[in-house]
C-alpha cells in the first residue's frame, strides 16, 4: 500500500464526469467531430466502472418521432412533453430536443442497438405514459442497457481518450467564473488527482439514494448536484422528484412503464381498475405523477394491500392477460425480476407495486446548449452539464416516461458539439488555478475528514435517518407541516454530519470515505428539496401539496433557483420560456 | 501481436487436429481390434512376435497413418497444454521447437520400425 | 495484457483449472479430456519406443515384453487406464468436433428466458455426454475383463 | 447466519467470520450491506444497481461465481455463506478485483460495428433493415453486462491469463453475427491467435455461471465454426445476411417553431 500522499495532475482537453448515457454520448461526439483534427484528449471519469452506470437500468423506451407518415409529428411530441411537464418546461428547449431525438435514435441504431423490429425490418415503437402516439422506441425492456452497450462499444473504437474508472470527483475548480478542472480521489490507490481540462462536463445523473425506496442505483447519490452547488453554482427546480408509479415492493426495483404500455392493469384491493377515476381517457397510461398520486390515494383510502414482510402497502400490477409469448418478447426482464426477487411469475400472478423514487427533474442550471450558468445567468466558461444532472429544462415538473434516455442522448450530442466548437474557435489554453484551492481541497478530504480522530457520529446511521426522513415527509404527497419537520430534521443531521468519524483509515478502496463525501452532498440536496418544496405553495407535476392542491400559474409558473448561502440554500425564481403553448388545464 | 510467435495460423493447426482426430477414430479402432478379444486370442497371445509381425506388415498403411496421426495430434495436444500452462508469449517458440523436435524423433523411430520390416 | 506471470491472482493455476467441483458436467468432461489426453500423449511417446524394439528383432521384442511383464498386475492396470483414456478421449473428442466444427448440439441463438438455462449445456448436450459415458464404461469393462483374463485371474 | 468472507488489505489475506440476522428474502448483497453498515465499515465490495443489470457485484458465493444482488439466501440452501473475490483476478482489496485486464481484452476484439464504408455509421439515410429473425441471431449475446464472472469460472483462464476469455470472444461473435457488421476479416487475426478462440475447449463453465443467460460457450463454438468456414471455404459470415439500408425516406419537417398561439388540435 502506498503511504505517500502525492497529488497527480492530469492534463486533458475535455474532462467528463459521469459515464452514463450522457457522459458517453458527449465523449463520442467530441471524438467523432474531432477525427484527429485537433487531437483532443478526452478523460471519462467515473466513480464506478464504465458500463456500471445507472443508465443500464433504464427499461422502457426512448421517445422519438420516426414515422411522421403514420401520424406522428414533432409538434405532437413537443406538446406531449410540455403538457406532461405541467407547462414548466422551457418550450424552446423542448422544440429543439424533439428534432434531435429522431437523429439520435437512428445514429445509435447504426452503432449496434438491437431495437425491436417490425416484420419488414424497420424500428418498432410502442405506447408509453402520456404519449398521444406510440413513439417509445424500445429494445425489449432493457432499452437503456442496450443503448449503453452500443455507446460504450462505439467509444472503444476511438483511441484518443482515457478512462478513469473508480475516480470519485470531489470538487469542481472554478475561479473567476472560469472552469479549471476537477479534483478527484483515485479509489484504487487513494491518491488525490487534479484533472486539468479546458472543458468540463458534469453528467453524473440523479440523486435517488436520498430515499429509502428507490429504483435508482446505490451510485446515484447526486454527486454532480453537490459538486455544482458547493462550487457556488445554482441548482434549478430541485423540489420536483419523480416517483415512478410501479416500483416492486419492497425494494423499489423498477417495473417499467412499458408494462402498462403493453396493456397491464393497475388493480386495488377490491379488484377495481382504479385509474378510471383519475384519468378516464388515458387510464394506466397517464403520466407518471398522476398514476403515482392515484396509487398513493388508493393506499391512503385503505384500498391498498398490506405486505406483511415489509410492512408496506401496495397495489397490484396485473399482466396476466398479456399472455406468455408477448411477455417473453417484450418484457422478459420484468418477468426475470419478478421471479428473481419475489418468486412471482407475471404470466400468472400480479406484481405488488408502489411508487418509487425514479428521477430528478431538477438539476444544474444550464442554458439551451447545456452550458452551466452561474447565479447571474451568465455561462461559466468551459463548463457544461448534460443528462439528468442538468436541468435545461425539458422535463419541467414531471418527466414523461421514455423522455429520459433521449434527453441524455440529445444533450450528449449538443454538448459534445458545443465543446468542440468552443475549443476549435477559442483555442483556450490549459488553465492554471492557484495552488491554494487544490491543497485546501486535499486537506478537506484527507486531513479534516479521513484524518479526523474526534467525533463519534456514524456515516451510515446519519444516512439511514436521512432516508427515513425523506421517505416519510417529502414523498408523493407533501404538506407544509411535514416539510417543516423534514427541514428541521435535515438541519439536525447536517449538524451531526460535522461530527462524523471514519472507522476505515486506509487509502485503498476506502468506501467509508466515499460514502461520507456522498452523504455530505446528499444532506445539502435534501435540504434544497425540502425547503424548495416548502416554499412552492402549489401543486404542479410531481410536486403535490395536500394543503395547496391546485396549480397556481399566476404566482408559480417559474423555475426555482437554489444557491448556496452561508446558512443553507438561498432561493430565487426565474421565468419559464413559453414560446408555443400557453398553459391549459392538464386533463388526461 | 497476434500470430507473431506461432508457427502457423492457429486455425490451420486446429483443422489438422480435427482431421487427424477423425482419421485416428478409424485407424485406432483397427489397431485396438487387432489386440482385442475379437481376435479370439488371449492378451499374451496378441503380443507374440509372429502375430505382431503379421499385423504390422499386412496393415502397414494403417499403422503408418496411425503413427503420423497420433504423433502429430498427440504432441500438438501436449503443446496446447504447455502454451496454456506456461503462457509467456515471448518464450512460446521454445515450446513449439521442443515439440517439433520431439515429433521428428518419434516419427523417425516409428517410420524406421515400419520400413525395416 | 499481463505478460507478467508472477502477478498474484486469486485461486488460479493448474489444479484450479482441473478442479470441476460445483460446476457443470461439461467442465467435468473437460477435465477428463485433458487428463486422458496427457496420459495418451505420454503413453504414445513410450509406445513408439516400445515398438521400435520390435524392429530390432524377435529377441529384443521378447525381452521388452518380459520387462513389461515383470510389472505384473501394474502393467495390466496401466494398460487398462490407457485403454479407458483412449476410449473416452476418442468418444468425447467426437462430441467436441460436433460442437466446435459443425456447431451442433448447441441449439440456436434464442432470447434468454429466466431462469436461464443455456441451450449449449441443455438436453442434447447432456444426452450426448451420458451416451458417451455409457458406451465408454461398457467398453472399458470389457477391456478390463480381457486384460485380467490374460493375467489368468478370471 | 454465519458469513465467512475472504479479506485482503494489500498485505495479508485472512478469513473473517460475521454473524448476521437475515430474512429469507434477502440477497447476499443485502447481507454484505448489513455487515458494512452495521458491523465493519472497512469491508470493501462493489455494488451499484442492486437489480442484476450493472454487473458490479460479481463474487464467488459458496464456491460458485455469481452476482451477489441476484443470489437469494433461500436459494443457497445452506446455513452459512462463504464469500470470496472472483477467481483468476488480481485482488485489490477484500472482494474488489482488478478488472482492467478484462476490459482490455474486451476492447482488443474490436467490439463495435465495422462497415466497409465508415460514413454509413455517421450519415446513413435512415436505418439498417434488420428483421426480427436477424435480430435474434445476435441479441442473446448482446445481453452481456461485463460482470467478468465467466472468466472466474473458465478453466483455461485459470491457467492462461493471456487467453481472451469467454466474454471477449462472445462479444466478438456478437458483432460478427450482427447483420449490420462487415468487420469479420478485421477481427479474424485477433481471434485466430495462439491465445485466442482455439484455447477454448468447451468446458461450458462460462455459460453455466452467466447471470444473464448470454451463453458465451455457444457463441465461441459458433465463432470457431465461422473461422473454419472462412479458412476452408472462404465463406464470410454465412450465419447472417448483411443488412440493407432502408430507402431514403422523405426528409422530416424543417425545425421551425410554430407561432405563439399555435392551437393544438390532436386527439389527446
PDB file of C-alpha atoms in Angstrom, chain A residues 122-218:
ATOM      1  CA  UNK A 122     -37.851  -1.185 -39.518  1.00  0.00           C
ATOM      2  CA  UNK A 123     -37.764   0.036 -35.938  1.00  0.00           C
ATOM      3  CA  UNK A 124     -40.808  -0.728 -33.838  1.00  0.00           C
ATOM      4  CA  UNK A 125     -42.371   1.663 -31.326  1.00  0.00           C
ATOM      5  CA  UNK A 126     -44.847   1.277 -28.511  1.00  0.00           C
ATOM      6  CA  UNK A 127     -47.168   3.167 -26.194  1.00  0.00           C
ATOM      7  CA  UNK A 128     -45.932   4.919 -23.125  1.00  0.00           C
ATOM      8  CA  UNK A 129     -47.500   7.018 -20.424  1.00  0.00           C
ATOM      9  CA  UNK A 130     -48.681  10.445 -21.516  1.00  0.00           C
ATOM     10  CA  UNK A 131     -47.952   9.983 -25.230  1.00  0.00           C
ATOM     11  CA  UNK A 132     -50.516  10.601 -27.931  1.00  0.00           C
ATOM     12  CA  UNK A 133     -48.730   8.391 -30.438  1.00  0.00           C
ATOM     13  CA  UNK A 134     -46.867   5.144 -29.759  1.00  0.00           C
ATOM     14  CA  UNK A 135     -43.413   6.617 -30.166  1.00  0.00           C
ATOM     15  CA  UNK A 136     -41.369   4.903 -27.457  1.00  0.00           C
ATOM     16  CA  UNK A 137     -38.630   3.151 -29.403  1.00  0.00           C
ATOM     17  CA  UNK A 138     -37.521   0.115 -27.490  1.00  0.00           C
ATOM     18  CA  UNK A 139     -35.221  -2.853 -27.302  1.00  0.00           C
ATOM     19  CA  UNK A 140     -37.199  -5.345 -25.246  1.00  0.00           C
ATOM     20  CA  UNK A 141     -37.356  -3.901 -21.752  1.00  0.00           C
ATOM     21  CA  UNK A 142     -33.647  -3.207 -21.480  1.00  0.00           C
ATOM     22  CA  UNK A 143     -33.510  -0.174 -23.704  1.00  0.00           C
ATOM     23  CA  UNK A 144     -31.060   1.764 -21.552  1.00  0.00           C
ATOM     24  CA  UNK A 145     -28.818  -1.224 -21.234  1.00  0.00           C
ATOM     25  CA  UNK A 146     -28.604  -1.828 -24.964  1.00  0.00           C
ATOM     26  CA  UNK A 147     -28.047   1.868 -25.607  1.00  0.00           C
ATOM     27  CA  UNK A 148     -25.231   1.868 -23.083  1.00  0.00           C
ATOM     28  CA  UNK A 149     -23.750  -1.202 -24.708  1.00  0.00           C
ATOM     29  CA  UNK A 150     -23.777   0.428 -28.113  1.00  0.00           C
ATOM     30  CA  UNK A 151     -22.335   3.711 -26.877  1.00  0.00           C
ATOM     31  CA  UNK A 152     -19.671   2.077 -24.751  1.00  0.00           C
ATOM     32  CA  UNK A 153     -18.617  -0.217 -27.550  1.00  0.00           C
ATOM     33  CA  UNK A 154     -18.559   2.642 -30.025  1.00  0.00           C
ATOM     34  CA  UNK A 155     -16.463   4.727 -27.668  1.00  0.00           C
ATOM     35  CA  UNK A 156     -13.925   1.905 -27.542  1.00  0.00           C
ATOM     36  CA  UNK A 157     -13.410   2.480 -31.250  1.00  0.00           C
ATOM     37  CA  UNK A 158     -11.681   5.785 -30.578  1.00  0.00           C
ATOM     38  CA  UNK A 159      -8.154   5.980 -29.257  1.00  0.00           C
ATOM     39  CA  UNK A 160      -7.809   9.494 -28.000  1.00  0.00           C
ATOM     40  CA  UNK A 161      -9.484   9.067 -24.664  1.00  0.00           C
ATOM     41  CA  UNK A 162      -8.622   7.663 -21.270  1.00  0.00           C
ATOM     42  CA  UNK A 163     -10.900   6.059 -18.795  1.00  0.00           C
ATOM     43  CA  UNK A 164     -10.640   6.803 -15.119  1.00  0.00           C
ATOM     44  CA  UNK A 165     -12.745   4.128 -13.528  1.00  0.00           C
ATOM     45  CA  UNK A 166     -13.388   4.432  -9.839  1.00  0.00           C
ATOM     46  CA  UNK A 167     -12.252   8.012  -9.530  1.00  0.00           C
ATOM     47  CA  UNK A 168     -14.502   9.910  -7.169  1.00  0.00           C
ATOM     48  CA  UNK A 169     -14.700  13.570  -8.126  1.00  0.00           C
ATOM     49  CA  UNK A 170     -14.719  15.755  -5.045  1.00  0.00           C
ATOM     50  CA  UNK A 171     -14.924  19.278  -6.388  1.00  0.00           C
ATOM     51  CA  UNK A 172     -15.083  21.492  -9.443  1.00  0.00           C
ATOM     52  CA  UNK A 173     -12.302  24.047  -9.586  1.00  0.00           C
ATOM     53  CA  UNK A 174     -13.801  27.352 -10.677  1.00  0.00           C
ATOM     54  CA  UNK A 175     -12.083  30.710 -10.474  1.00  0.00           C
ATOM     55  CA  UNK A 176     -13.352  33.994 -11.894  1.00  0.00           C
ATOM     56  CA  UNK A 177     -16.292  32.255 -13.472  1.00  0.00           C
ATOM     57  CA  UNK A 178     -13.936  30.044 -15.425  1.00  0.00           C
ATOM     58  CA  UNK A 179     -13.773  26.270 -15.217  1.00  0.00           C
ATOM     59  CA  UNK A 180     -10.307  24.989 -14.315  1.00  0.00           C
ATOM     60  CA  UNK A 181     -10.689  21.305 -13.706  1.00  0.00           C
ATOM     61  CA  UNK A 182     -11.861  18.651 -11.311  1.00  0.00           C
ATOM     62  CA  UNK A 183     -10.258  17.222  -8.228  1.00  0.00           C
ATOM     63  CA  UNK A 184     -10.753  13.534  -7.577  1.00  0.00           C
ATOM     64  CA  UNK A 185      -9.714  10.628  -5.422  1.00  0.00           C
ATOM     65  CA  UNK A 186      -8.431   7.579  -7.220  1.00  0.00           C
ATOM     66  CA  UNK A 187     -10.153   4.911  -5.172  1.00  0.00           C
ATOM     67  CA  UNK A 188      -7.771   2.212  -6.336  1.00  0.00           C
ATOM     68  CA  UNK A 189      -4.710   3.845  -4.845  1.00  0.00           C
ATOM     69  CA  UNK A 190      -6.248   6.511  -2.649  1.00  0.00           C
ATOM     70  CA  UNK A 191      -4.262   9.202  -4.408  1.00  0.00           C
ATOM     71  CA  UNK A 192      -5.507  12.709  -4.887  1.00  0.00           C
ATOM     72  CA  UNK A 193      -5.830  13.748  -8.513  1.00  0.00           C
ATOM     73  CA  UNK A 194      -6.317  17.002 -10.292  1.00  0.00           C
ATOM     74  CA  UNK A 195      -7.832  16.774 -13.768  1.00  0.00           C
ATOM     75  CA  UNK A 196      -6.812  19.952 -15.525  1.00  0.00           C
ATOM     76  CA  UNK A 197      -9.024  20.477 -18.536  1.00  0.00           C
ATOM     77  CA  UNK A 198     -10.102  23.128 -20.961  1.00  0.00           C
ATOM     78  CA  UNK A 199     -13.674  21.952 -20.875  1.00  0.00           C
ATOM     79  CA  UNK A 200     -15.579  20.000 -18.290  1.00  0.00           C
ATOM     80  CA  UNK A 201     -18.866  18.155 -18.438  1.00  0.00           C
ATOM     81  CA  UNK A 202     -20.979  17.074 -15.486  1.00  0.00           C
ATOM     82  CA  UNK A 203     -23.087  14.064 -16.382  1.00  0.00           C
ATOM     83  CA  UNK A 204     -23.435  12.370 -13.054  1.00  0.00           C
ATOM     84  CA  UNK A 205     -27.121  11.505 -13.053  1.00  0.00           C
ATOM     85  CA  UNK A 206     -29.660  11.788 -10.297  1.00  0.00           C
ATOM     86  CA  UNK A 207     -29.984  11.526  -6.554  1.00  0.00           C
ATOM     87  CA  UNK A 208     -32.433   8.729  -5.888  1.00  0.00           C
ATOM     88  CA  UNK A 209     -30.463   7.498  -2.933  1.00  0.00           C
ATOM     89  CA  UNK A 210     -31.943  10.281  -0.825  1.00  0.00           C
ATOM     90  CA  UNK A 211     -34.898   7.967  -0.398  1.00  0.00           C
ATOM     91  CA  UNK A 212     -35.309   4.532   1.107  1.00  0.00           C
ATOM     92  CA  UNK A 213     -37.437   3.052  -1.646  1.00  0.00           C
ATOM     93  CA  UNK A 214     -35.911   3.979  -4.958  1.00  0.00           C
ATOM     94  CA  UNK A 215     -35.399   2.437  -8.332  1.00  0.00           C
ATOM     95  CA  UNK A 216     -32.051   4.192  -8.604  1.00  0.00           C
ATOM     96  CA  UNK A 217     -28.688   2.589  -8.121  1.00  0.00           C
ATOM     97  CA  UNK A 218     -26.606   2.915  -4.987  1.00  0.00           C
TER      98      UNK A 218
END
